[in-house]
């Protein structure tokens, strides 16, 4: 008899999707999103894919297309290859606020096509990690910001806190904005980006007491090395309620 036939099949984990925001630009959203994709794959999600709905700052490729470095990193960490229209619906050459970069490119950012792209990814992937642009309230146009995008996607949010002097205010303001918009904060990450920061531990302890979400990772400043895997268990336990969108 085939011995493996009697082994209990490992139940596939429930589908997962989240929106990653940060206390600012350059705080480690991509670093975390890549690590989360890898951790979700390790946890049993076979088809994992990253999405950067709006990317500002891109290099022209030989084929004439534009490639943003975050998108390249997310694709490298994904196990599902998808068209650019799905994992990066909006790519803007100018490395600036998306609303300004879009104006410079002569395009206007609207939410429905981005939501449709995300739902298409959710329909074919086991896990989708969506990385926002900059911090939560980064303007996408004169009327839309990243919070509106997070609301339209309707995904739980993970906040990456770039640990440097001033991060407490940014983190608590972001948490306040998420609550005001009815967005669920599913977890947060303490990411050291200023190695000489004074009282860093006291900052993390304060946020652990004040943020209504589990700390998923506390990373040191470690250039040139991949970060340790984040703790995905709190996400997968709460993630059971994040069903695939209806077909
Ligand atoms: N803990 C860390 N140790 C070493 N380098 C780090 C750490 N966190 C972030 N970095 C580096 O800092 C830079 C910014 O990080 P990252 O690109 O993840 O930020 P981001 O929030 O995604 O930025 P953006 O707003 O442009 O998307 C990257 O070069 C990244 O490798
Ligand atoms: C270009 C950068 N890497 C990000 N993609 C966009 C950051 C926009 C920040 C806008 C702001 O908060 O002032
Ligand atoms: Mg990034």
PDB file of C-alpha atoms and ligand atoms in Angstrom:
ATOM      1  CA  UNK A   1       0.000   0.000   0.000  1.00  0.00           C
ATOM      2  CA  UNK A   2       1.235   3.471  -0.722  1.00  0.00           C
ATOM      3  CA  UNK A   3       2.400   4.687   2.688  1.00  0.00           C
ATOM      4  CA  UNK A   4       1.735   8.312   1.886  1.00  0.00           C
ATOM      5  CA  UNK A   5      -1.859   7.497   1.050  1.00  0.00           C
ATOM      6  CA  UNK A   6      -2.537   6.973   4.741  1.00  0.00           C
ATOM      7  CA  UNK A   7      -0.876  10.224   5.796  1.00  0.00           C
ATOM      8  CA  UNK A   8      -3.366  12.923   6.808  1.00  0.00           C
ATOM      9  CA  UNK A   9      -3.535  15.523   4.073  1.00  0.00           C
ATOM     10  CA  UNK A  10      -2.321  18.891   5.344  1.00  0.00           C
ATOM     11  CA  UNK A  11      -5.378  21.094   5.234  1.00  0.00           C
ATOM     12  CA  UNK A  12      -4.813  24.092   2.987  1.00  0.00           C
ATOM     13  CA  UNK A  13      -4.826  27.275   5.042  1.00  0.00           C
ATOM     14  CA  UNK A  14      -7.725  29.660   4.394  1.00  0.00           C
ATOM     15  CA  UNK A  15      -7.195  32.267   1.651  1.00  0.00           C
ATOM     16  CA  UNK A  16      -5.342  35.325   2.893  1.00  0.00           C
ATOM     17  CA  UNK A  17      -5.120  38.930   1.791  1.00  0.00           C
ATOM     18  CA  UNK A  18      -3.865  42.082   3.498  1.00  0.00           C
ATOM     19  CA  UNK A  19      -2.914  45.696   2.813  1.00  0.00           C
ATOM     20  CA  UNK A  20       0.501  46.856   4.033  1.00  0.00           C
ATOM     21  CA  UNK A  21       0.900  50.499   4.979  1.00  0.00           C
ATOM     22  CA  UNK A  22       3.640  52.341   6.792  1.00  0.00           C
ATOM     23  CA  UNK A  23       4.298  55.321   9.012  1.00  0.00           C
ATOM     24  CA  UNK A  24       6.004  56.933   6.034  1.00  0.00           C
ATOM     25  CA  UNK A  25       7.777  56.215   2.787  1.00  0.00           C
ATOM     26  CA  UNK A  26      11.026  54.295   3.147  1.00  0.00           C
ATOM     27  CA  UNK A  27      10.094  52.565   6.439  1.00  0.00           C
ATOM     28  CA  UNK A  28      10.233  48.922   5.328  1.00  0.00           C
ATOM     29  CA  UNK A  29       6.854  48.160   3.718  1.00  0.00           C
ATOM     30  CA  UNK A  30       8.500  46.324   0.818  1.00  0.00           C
ATOM     31  CA  UNK A  31      10.964  44.570   3.113  1.00  0.00           C
ATOM     32  CA  UNK A  32       8.044  43.322   5.183  1.00  0.00           C
ATOM     33  CA  UNK A  33       5.792  42.505   2.212  1.00  0.00           C
ATOM     34  CA  UNK A  34       8.506  40.308   0.695  1.00  0.00           C
ATOM     35  CA  UNK A  35       9.124  38.575   4.023  1.00  0.00           C
ATOM     36  CA  UNK A  36       5.390  38.061   4.528  1.00  0.00           C
ATOM     37  CA  UNK A  37       4.976  36.491   1.081  1.00  0.00           C
ATOM     38  CA  UNK A  38       7.804  34.068   1.893  1.00  0.00           C
ATOM     39  CA  UNK A  39       6.372  33.284   5.335  1.00  0.00           C
ATOM     40  CA  UNK A  40       2.890  32.660   3.923  1.00  0.00           C
ATOM     41  CA  UNK A  41       4.352  30.278   1.361  1.00  0.00           C
ATOM     42  CA  UNK A  42       6.212  28.496   4.154  1.00  0.00           C
ATOM     43  CA  UNK A  43       2.948  28.289   6.095  1.00  0.00           C
ATOM     44  CA  UNK A  44       1.305  26.343   3.246  1.00  0.00           C
ATOM     45  CA  UNK A  45      -0.068  28.938   0.826  1.00  0.00           C
ATOM     46  CA  UNK A  46       1.045  27.538  -2.507  1.00  0.00           C
ATOM     47  CA  UNK A  47       0.157  30.463  -4.740  1.00  0.00           C
ATOM     48  CA  UNK A  48       1.284  33.728  -3.164  1.00  0.00           C
ATOM     49  CA  UNK A  49       1.390  37.016  -5.036  1.00  0.00           C
ATOM     50  CA  UNK A  50       2.364  40.572  -4.181  1.00  0.00           C
ATOM     51  CA  UNK A  51       0.542  43.615  -5.519  1.00  0.00           C
ATOM     52  CA  UNK A  52       1.686  47.250  -5.704  1.00  0.00           C
ATOM     53  CA  UNK A  53      -1.432  49.020  -6.924  1.00  0.00           C
ATOM     54  CA  UNK A  54       0.213  52.403  -7.364  1.00  0.00           C
ATOM     55  CA  UNK A  55       3.970  52.700  -7.889  1.00  0.00           C
ATOM     56  CA  UNK A  56       5.655  56.092  -8.185  1.00  0.00           C
ATOM     57  CA  UNK A  57       9.236  55.979  -9.396  1.00  0.00           C
ATOM     58  CA  UNK A  58      10.186  53.588 -12.191  1.00  0.00           C
ATOM     59  CA  UNK A  59      12.954  52.733 -14.641  1.00  0.00           C
ATOM     60  CA  UNK A  60      12.322  52.425 -18.400  1.00  0.00           C
ATOM     61  CA  UNK A  61      12.943  48.841 -19.594  1.00  0.00           C
ATOM     62  CA  UNK A  62      14.350  47.714 -22.948  1.00  0.00           C
ATOM     63  CA  UNK A  63      10.857  46.800 -24.130  1.00  0.00           C
ATOM     64  CA  UNK A  64       9.625  50.321 -23.342  1.00  0.00           C
ATOM     65  CA  UNK A  65       7.741  49.330 -20.190  1.00  0.00           C
ATOM     66  CA  UNK A  66       8.298  50.958 -16.798  1.00  0.00           C
ATOM     67  CA  UNK A  67       9.424  48.891 -13.799  1.00  0.00           C
ATOM     68  CA  UNK A  68       9.264  50.004 -10.167  1.00  0.00           C
ATOM     69  CA  UNK A  69      11.776  48.420  -7.773  1.00  0.00           C
ATOM     70  CA  UNK A  70       9.087  47.429  -5.243  1.00  0.00           C
ATOM     71  CA  UNK A  71       7.169  45.615  -7.967  1.00  0.00           C
ATOM     72  CA  UNK A  72      10.308  43.754  -8.983  1.00  0.00           C
ATOM     73  CA  UNK A  73      10.915  42.704  -5.381  1.00  0.00           C
ATOM     74  CA  UNK A  74       7.314  41.589  -4.873  1.00  0.00           C
ATOM     75  CA  UNK A  75       7.372  39.587  -8.107  1.00  0.00           C
ATOM     76  CA  UNK A  76      10.589  37.873  -7.047  1.00  0.00           C
ATOM     77  CA  UNK A  77       8.908  36.809  -3.787  1.00  0.00           C
ATOM     78  CA  UNK A  78       5.683  35.661  -5.493  1.00  0.00           C
ATOM     79  CA  UNK A  79       5.034  32.069  -6.587  1.00  0.00           C
ATOM     80  CA  UNK A  80       2.336  33.104  -9.045  1.00  0.00           C
ATOM     81  CA  UNK A  81       3.251  35.022 -12.201  1.00  0.00           C
ATOM     82  CA  UNK A  82       0.552  37.467 -13.261  1.00  0.00           C
ATOM     83  CA  UNK A  83       0.220  40.256 -15.853  1.00  0.00           C
ATOM     84  CA  UNK A  84       1.443  43.713 -14.843  1.00  0.00           C
ATOM     85  CA  UNK A  85      -2.133  44.951 -15.212  1.00  0.00           C
ATOM     86  CA  UNK A  86      -2.972  42.890 -12.141  1.00  0.00           C
ATOM     87  CA  UNK A  87       0.013  43.238  -9.806  1.00  0.00           C
ATOM     88  CA  UNK A  88       0.833  46.847 -10.729  1.00  0.00           C
ATOM     89  CA  UNK A  89      -2.108  48.587 -12.370  1.00  0.00           C
ATOM     90  CA  UNK A  90      -0.578  52.058 -12.010  1.00  0.00           C
ATOM     91  CA  UNK A  91       3.140  52.690 -12.622  1.00  0.00           C
ATOM     92  CA  UNK A  92       4.367  56.289 -12.716  1.00  0.00           C
ATOM     93  CA  UNK A  93       7.895  57.320 -13.730  1.00  0.00           C
ATOM     94  CA  UNK A  94       8.268  60.185 -11.253  1.00  0.00           C
ATOM     95  CA  UNK A  95       9.450  59.210  -7.736  1.00  0.00           C
ATOM     96  CA  UNK A  96       7.086  61.612  -6.004  1.00  0.00           C
ATOM     97  CA  UNK A  97       3.673  61.670  -4.355  1.00  0.00           C
ATOM     98  CA  UNK A  98       1.373  59.613  -6.593  1.00  0.00           C
ATOM     99  CA  UNK A  99      -1.000  62.515  -7.137  1.00  0.00           C
ATOM    100  CA  UNK A 100       1.861  64.641  -8.507  1.00  0.00           C
ATOM    101  CA  UNK A 101       3.461  61.767 -10.405  1.00  0.00           C
ATOM    102  CA  UNK A 102       0.109  60.944 -12.008  1.00  0.00           C
ATOM    103  CA  UNK A 103      -0.425  64.577 -13.038  1.00  0.00           C
ATOM    104  CA  UNK A 104       3.090  64.650 -14.527  1.00  0.00           C
ATOM    105  CA  UNK A 105       2.309  61.485 -16.483  1.00  0.00           C
ATOM    106  CA  UNK A 106      -1.060  62.854 -17.622  1.00  0.00           C
ATOM    107  CA  UNK A 107      -3.045  60.058 -15.994  1.00  0.00           C
ATOM    108  CA  UNK A 108      -5.697  60.050 -13.285  1.00  0.00           C
ATOM    109  CA  UNK A 109      -5.857  57.303 -10.667  1.00  0.00           C
ATOM    110  CA  UNK A 110      -9.291  55.779 -10.020  1.00  0.00           C
ATOM    111  CA  UNK A 111     -10.155  52.951  -7.636  1.00  0.00           C
ATOM    112  CA  UNK A 112     -12.453  50.553  -9.577  1.00  0.00           C
ATOM    113  CA  UNK A 113      -9.745  49.183 -11.921  1.00  0.00           C
ATOM    114  CA  UNK A 114      -7.418  48.633  -8.936  1.00  0.00           C
ATOM    115  CA  UNK A 115     -10.137  46.844  -6.968  1.00  0.00           C
ATOM    116  CA  UNK A 116     -10.922  44.665  -9.987  1.00  0.00           C
ATOM    117  CA  UNK A 117      -7.233  43.753 -10.336  1.00  0.00           C
ATOM    118  CA  UNK A 118      -6.992  42.843  -6.659  1.00  0.00           C
ATOM    119  CA  UNK A 119     -10.118  40.695  -6.826  1.00  0.00           C
ATOM    120  CA  UNK A 120      -8.701  38.917  -9.880  1.00  0.00           C
ATOM    121  CA  UNK A 121      -5.570  38.117  -7.882  1.00  0.00           C
ATOM    122  CA  UNK A 122      -7.609  36.939  -4.916  1.00  0.00           C
ATOM    123  CA  UNK A 123      -9.562  34.622  -7.211  1.00  0.00           C
ATOM    124  CA  UNK A 124      -6.412  32.851  -8.436  1.00  0.00           C
ATOM    125  CA  UNK A 125      -4.007  33.100  -5.482  1.00  0.00           C
ATOM    126  CA  UNK A 126      -4.020  31.575  -2.001  1.00  0.00           C
ATOM    127  CA  UNK A 127      -2.479  34.728  -0.511  1.00  0.00           C
ATOM    128  CA  UNK A 128      -2.278  38.306  -1.761  1.00  0.00           C
ATOM    129  CA  UNK A 129      -0.080  40.938  -0.088  1.00  0.00           C
ATOM    130  CA  UNK A 130      -0.903  44.458  -1.246  1.00  0.00           C
ATOM    131  CA  UNK A 131       1.688  47.183  -0.620  1.00  0.00           C
ATOM    132  CA  UNK A 132       0.447  50.744  -0.432  1.00  0.00           C
ATOM    133  CA  UNK A 133       2.391  53.774  -1.614  1.00  0.00           C
ATOM    134  CA  UNK A 134       4.146  55.741   1.134  1.00  0.00           C
ATOM    135  CA  UNK A 135       2.060  56.267   4.262  1.00  0.00           C
ATOM    136  CA  UNK A 136      -1.688  55.711   4.604  1.00  0.00           C
ATOM    137  CA  UNK A 137      -2.830  59.196   3.649  1.00  0.00           C
ATOM    138  CA  UNK A 138      -0.608  59.663   0.639  1.00  0.00           C
ATOM    139  CA  UNK A 139      -2.702  61.438  -2.010  1.00  0.00           C
ATOM    140  CA  UNK A 140      -3.522  59.462  -5.148  1.00  0.00           C
ATOM    141  CA  UNK A 141      -5.389  62.402  -6.683  1.00  0.00           C
ATOM    142  CA  UNK A 142      -6.964  65.677  -5.507  1.00  0.00           C
ATOM    143  CA  UNK A 143      -9.774  63.662  -3.923  1.00  0.00           C
ATOM    144  CA  UNK A 144      -8.396  60.162  -3.188  1.00  0.00           C
ATOM    145  CA  UNK A 145      -5.719  58.912  -0.799  1.00  0.00           C
ATOM    146  CA  UNK A 146      -4.215  55.593   0.210  1.00  0.00           C
ATOM    147  CA  UNK A 147      -6.825  55.172   2.925  1.00  0.00           C
ATOM    148  CA  UNK A 148      -9.565  55.337   0.316  1.00  0.00           C
ATOM    149  CA  UNK A 149      -7.748  52.607  -1.596  1.00  0.00           C
ATOM    150  CA  UNK A 150      -7.464  50.455   1.526  1.00  0.00           C
ATOM    151  CA  UNK A 151     -11.173  50.960   2.203  1.00  0.00           C
ATOM    152  CA  UNK A 152     -12.104  50.074  -1.380  1.00  0.00           C
ATOM    153  CA  UNK A 153     -10.052  46.887  -1.195  1.00  0.00           C
ATOM    154  CA  UNK A 154     -11.635  46.016   2.147  1.00  0.00           C
ATOM    155  CA  UNK A 155      -8.575  44.146   3.414  1.00  0.00           C
ATOM    156  CA  UNK A 156      -7.095  43.948   6.908  1.00  0.00           C
ATOM    157  CA  UNK A 157      -4.196  46.350   7.311  1.00  0.00           C
ATOM    158  CA  UNK A 158      -0.680  45.766   8.595  1.00  0.00           C
ATOM    159  CA  UNK A 159       1.263  48.835   9.720  1.00  0.00           C
ATOM    160  CA  UNK A 160       5.026  48.935   9.328  1.00  0.00           C
ATOM    161  CA  UNK A 161       6.473  51.364  11.865  1.00  0.00           C
ATOM    162  CA  UNK A 162       9.856  52.730  10.855  1.00  0.00           C
ATOM    163  CA  UNK A 163      11.553  53.119  14.248  1.00  0.00           C
ATOM    164  CA  UNK A 164      13.067  56.560  14.368  1.00  0.00           C
ATOM    165  CA  UNK A 165      12.443  59.678  16.476  1.00  0.00           C
ATOM    166  CA  UNK A 166       8.934  60.818  15.534  1.00  0.00           C
ATOM    167  CA  UNK A 167       7.535  57.387  14.728  1.00  0.00           C
ATOM    168  CA  UNK A 168       5.210  57.309  17.750  1.00  0.00           C
ATOM    169  CA  UNK A 169       3.185  60.224  16.461  1.00  0.00           C
ATOM    170  CA  UNK A 170       3.077  58.797  12.926  1.00  0.00           C
ATOM    171  CA  UNK A 171       2.077  55.346  14.161  1.00  0.00           C
ATOM    172  CA  UNK A 172      -0.665  56.573  16.508  1.00  0.00           C
ATOM    173  CA  UNK A 173      -2.042  58.997  13.906  1.00  0.00           C
ATOM    174  CA  UNK A 174      -2.145  56.176  11.368  1.00  0.00           C
ATOM    175  CA  UNK A 175      -3.959  53.902  13.824  1.00  0.00           C
ATOM    176  CA  UNK A 176      -6.436  56.716  14.488  1.00  0.00           C
ATOM    177  CA  UNK A 177      -7.014  57.192  10.742  1.00  0.00           C
ATOM    178  CA  UNK A 178      -7.544  53.458  10.231  1.00  0.00           C
ATOM    179  CA  UNK A 179     -10.116  53.323  13.025  1.00  0.00           C
ATOM    180  CA  UNK A 180     -11.891  56.431  11.734  1.00  0.00           C
ATOM    181  CA  UNK A 181     -12.285  54.712   8.349  1.00  0.00           C
ATOM    182  CA  UNK A 182     -13.459  51.409   9.801  1.00  0.00           C
ATOM    183  CA  UNK A 183     -10.263  49.648   8.695  1.00  0.00           C
ATOM    184  CA  UNK A 184      -9.057  46.671  10.729  1.00  0.00           C
ATOM    185  CA  UNK A 185      -5.479  46.857  11.981  1.00  0.00           C
ATOM    186  CA  UNK A 186      -4.454  43.179  11.909  1.00  0.00           C
ATOM    187  CA  UNK A 187      -0.859  43.617  13.025  1.00  0.00           C
ATOM    188  CA  UNK A 188       2.161  45.861  13.090  1.00  0.00           C
ATOM    189  CA  UNK A 189       5.902  45.651  12.580  1.00  0.00           C
ATOM    190  CA  UNK A 190       8.645  47.454  14.528  1.00  0.00           C
ATOM    191  CA  UNK A 191      11.400  48.027  12.002  1.00  0.00           C
ATOM    192  CA  UNK A 192      14.610  49.780  13.077  1.00  0.00           C
ATOM    193  CA  UNK A 193      15.619  52.254  10.370  1.00  0.00           C
ATOM    194  CA  UNK A 194      17.639  54.563  12.622  1.00  0.00           C
ATOM    195  CA  UNK A 195      20.207  52.351  14.358  1.00  0.00           C
ATOM    196  CA  UNK A 196      21.247  55.011  16.871  1.00  0.00           C
ATOM    197  CA  UNK A 197      17.708  55.754  17.979  1.00  0.00           C
ATOM    198  CA  UNK A 198      17.506  56.527  21.712  1.00  0.00           C
ATOM    199  CA  UNK A 199      14.959  54.667  23.885  1.00  0.00           C
ATOM    200  CA  UNK A 200      13.961  52.394  20.988  1.00  0.00           C
ATOM    201  CA  UNK A 201      12.718  49.708  23.380  1.00  0.00           C
ATOM    202  CA  UNK A 202      10.539  52.224  25.214  1.00  0.00           C
ATOM    203  CA  UNK A 203       9.040  53.254  21.873  1.00  0.00           C
ATOM    204  CA  UNK A 204       8.187  49.666  20.968  1.00  0.00           C
ATOM    205  CA  UNK A 205       6.719  49.038  24.437  1.00  0.00           C
ATOM    206  CA  UNK A 206       4.579  52.147  24.141  1.00  0.00           C
ATOM    207  CA  UNK A 207       3.174  51.060  20.799  1.00  0.00           C
ATOM    208  CA  UNK A 208       2.610  47.531  22.074  1.00  0.00           C
ATOM    209  CA  UNK A 209       0.407  49.060  24.752  1.00  0.00           C
ATOM    210  CA  UNK A 210      -1.352  51.536  22.477  1.00  0.00           C
ATOM    211  CA  UNK A 211      -1.824  49.781  19.134  1.00  0.00           C
ATOM    212  CA  UNK A 212      -4.839  47.404  19.086  1.00  0.00           C
ATOM    213  CA  UNK A 213      -2.981  44.738  17.120  1.00  0.00           C
ATOM    214  CA  UNK A 214      -0.261  42.111  17.606  1.00  0.00           C
ATOM    215  CA  UNK A 215       3.425  42.848  16.975  1.00  0.00           C
ATOM    216  CA  UNK A 216       4.344  40.569  14.073  1.00  0.00           C
ATOM    217  CA  UNK A 217       8.053  41.332  13.864  1.00  0.00           C
ATOM    218  CA  UNK A 218      10.680  43.501  15.563  1.00  0.00           C
ATOM    219  CA  UNK A 219      13.611  43.838  13.219  1.00  0.00           C
ATOM    220  CA  UNK A 220      17.050  45.405  13.831  1.00  0.00           C
ATOM    221  CA  UNK A 221      18.816  47.545  11.240  1.00  0.00           C
ATOM    222  CA  UNK A 222      20.569  44.878   9.174  1.00  0.00           C
ATOM    223  CA  UNK A 223      21.655  46.089   5.739  1.00  0.00           C
ATOM    224  CA  UNK A 224      22.402  43.441   3.151  1.00  0.00           C
ATOM    225  CA  UNK A 225      20.647  40.679   5.075  1.00  0.00           C
ATOM    226  CA  UNK A 226      17.113  39.362   4.683  1.00  0.00           C
ATOM    227  CA  UNK A 227      14.896  39.969   7.706  1.00  0.00           C
ATOM    228  CA  UNK A 228      13.799  37.108  10.002  1.00  0.00           C
ATOM    229  CA  UNK A 229      10.409  35.619   9.131  1.00  0.00           C
ATOM    230  CA  UNK A 230       7.488  37.524  10.655  1.00  0.00           C
ATOM    231  CA  UNK A 231       5.076  35.656  12.954  1.00  0.00           C
ATOM    232  CA  UNK A 232       2.106  34.967  10.667  1.00  0.00           C
ATOM    233  CA  UNK A 233       0.106  32.937  13.205  1.00  0.00           C
ATOM    234  CA  UNK A 234      -1.903  35.922  14.514  1.00  0.00           C
ATOM    235  CA  UNK A 235      -2.760  36.788  10.912  1.00  0.00           C
ATOM    236  CA  UNK A 236      -3.801  33.286   9.886  1.00  0.00           C
ATOM    237  CA  UNK A 237      -5.964  32.868  12.980  1.00  0.00           C
ATOM    238  CA  UNK A 238      -7.783  36.129  12.219  1.00  0.00           C
ATOM    239  CA  UNK A 239      -7.348  35.556   8.488  1.00  0.00           C
ATOM    240  CA  UNK A 240      -9.882  32.711   8.464  1.00  0.00           C
ATOM    241  CA  UNK A 241     -12.579  35.349   7.991  1.00  0.00           C
ATOM    242  CA  UNK A 242     -11.047  36.740   4.814  1.00  0.00           C
ATOM    243  CA  UNK A 243     -12.875  34.625   2.213  1.00  0.00           C
ATOM    244  CA  UNK A 244     -12.185  34.739  -1.505  1.00  0.00           C
ATOM    245  CA  UNK A 245     -14.395  37.290  -3.221  1.00  0.00           C
ATOM    246  CA  UNK A 246     -17.569  35.768  -4.682  1.00  0.00           C
ATOM    247  CA  UNK A 247     -16.911  34.655  -8.261  1.00  0.00           C
TER     248      UNK A 247
HETATM  249  N1  LIG B   1      15.622  46.759   9.150  1.00  0.00           N
HETATM  250  C1  LIG B   1      16.297  47.124   8.050  1.00  0.00           C
HETATM  251  N2  LIG B   1      17.616  46.835   7.944  1.00  0.00           N
HETATM  252  C2  LIG B   1      18.304  47.196   6.834  1.00  0.00           C
HETATM  253  N3  LIG B   1      17.794  47.857   5.777  1.00  0.00           N
HETATM  254  C3  LIG B   1      16.472  48.168   5.867  1.00  0.00           C
HETATM  255  C4  LIG B   1      15.666  47.826   6.980  1.00  0.00           C
HETATM  256  N4  LIG B   1      14.396  48.285   6.744  1.00  0.00           N
HETATM  257  C5  LIG B   1      14.433  48.881   5.547  1.00  0.00           C
HETATM  258  N5  LIG B   1      15.675  48.811   5.001  1.00  0.00           N
HETATM  259  C6  LIG B   1      16.101  49.376   3.722  1.00  0.00           C
HETATM  260  O1  LIG B   1      15.596  50.698   3.673  1.00  0.00           O
HETATM  261  C7  LIG B   1      15.113  50.990   2.336  1.00  0.00           C
HETATM  262  C8  LIG B   1      13.623  51.293   2.425  1.00  0.00           C
HETATM  263  O2  LIG B   1      12.920  50.094   2.762  1.00  0.00           O
HETATM  264  P1  LIG B   1      11.643  49.697   1.901  1.00  0.00           P
HETATM  265  O3  LIG B   1      11.936  49.824   0.450  1.00  0.00           O
HETATM  266  O4  LIG B   1      11.136  48.367   2.362  1.00  0.00           O
HETATM  267  O5  LIG B   1      10.650  50.868   2.343  1.00  0.00           O
HETATM  268  P2  LIG B   1       9.186  51.170   1.806  1.00  0.00           P
HETATM  269  O6  LIG B   1       8.374  51.587   2.968  1.00  0.00           O
HETATM  270  O7  LIG B   1       8.700  49.996   1.021  1.00  0.00           O
HETATM  271  O8  LIG B   1       9.443  52.408   0.831  1.00  0.00           O
HETATM  272  P3  LIG B   1       8.412  53.014  -0.278  1.00  0.00           P
HETATM  273  O9  LIG B   1       7.553  53.965   0.450  1.00  0.00           O
HETATM  274  O10 LIG B   1       9.336  53.675  -1.262  1.00  0.00           O
HETATM  275  O11 LIG B   1       7.670  51.863  -0.862  1.00  0.00           O
HETATM  276  C9  LIG B   1      15.413  49.753   1.499  1.00  0.00           C
HETATM  277  O12 LIG B   1      16.682  49.907   0.876  1.00  0.00           O
HETATM  278  C10 LIG B   1      15.498  48.636   2.523  1.00  0.00           C
HETATM  279  O13 LIG B   1      16.325  47.553   2.109  1.00  0.00           O
HETATM  280  C1  LIG B   2       8.518  57.779  -4.313  1.00  0.00           C
HETATM  281  C2  LIG B   2       8.403  57.008  -3.024  1.00  0.00           C
HETATM  282  N1  LIG B   2       9.304  55.840  -3.112  1.00  0.00           N
HETATM  283  C3  LIG B   2       6.979  56.518  -2.799  1.00  0.00           C
HETATM  284  N2  LIG B   2       6.631  55.569  -3.854  1.00  0.00           N
HETATM  285  C4  LIG B   2       5.958  57.631  -2.776  1.00  0.00           C
HETATM  286  C5  LIG B   2       6.060  58.427  -1.503  1.00  0.00           C
HETATM  287  C6  LIG B   2       5.061  59.555  -1.471  1.00  0.00           C
HETATM  288  C7  LIG B   2       5.143  60.359  -0.184  1.00  0.00           C
HETATM  289  C8  LIG B   2       4.179  61.530  -0.201  1.00  0.00           C
HETATM  290  C9  LIG B   2       4.170  62.252   1.158  1.00  0.00           C
HETATM  291  O1  LIG B   2       3.759  61.633   2.178  1.00  0.00           O
HETATM  292  O2  LIG B   2       4.643  63.398   1.215  1.00  0.00           O
HETATM  293 MG1  LIG B   3       8.091  49.894  -0.941  1.00  0.00          MG
END
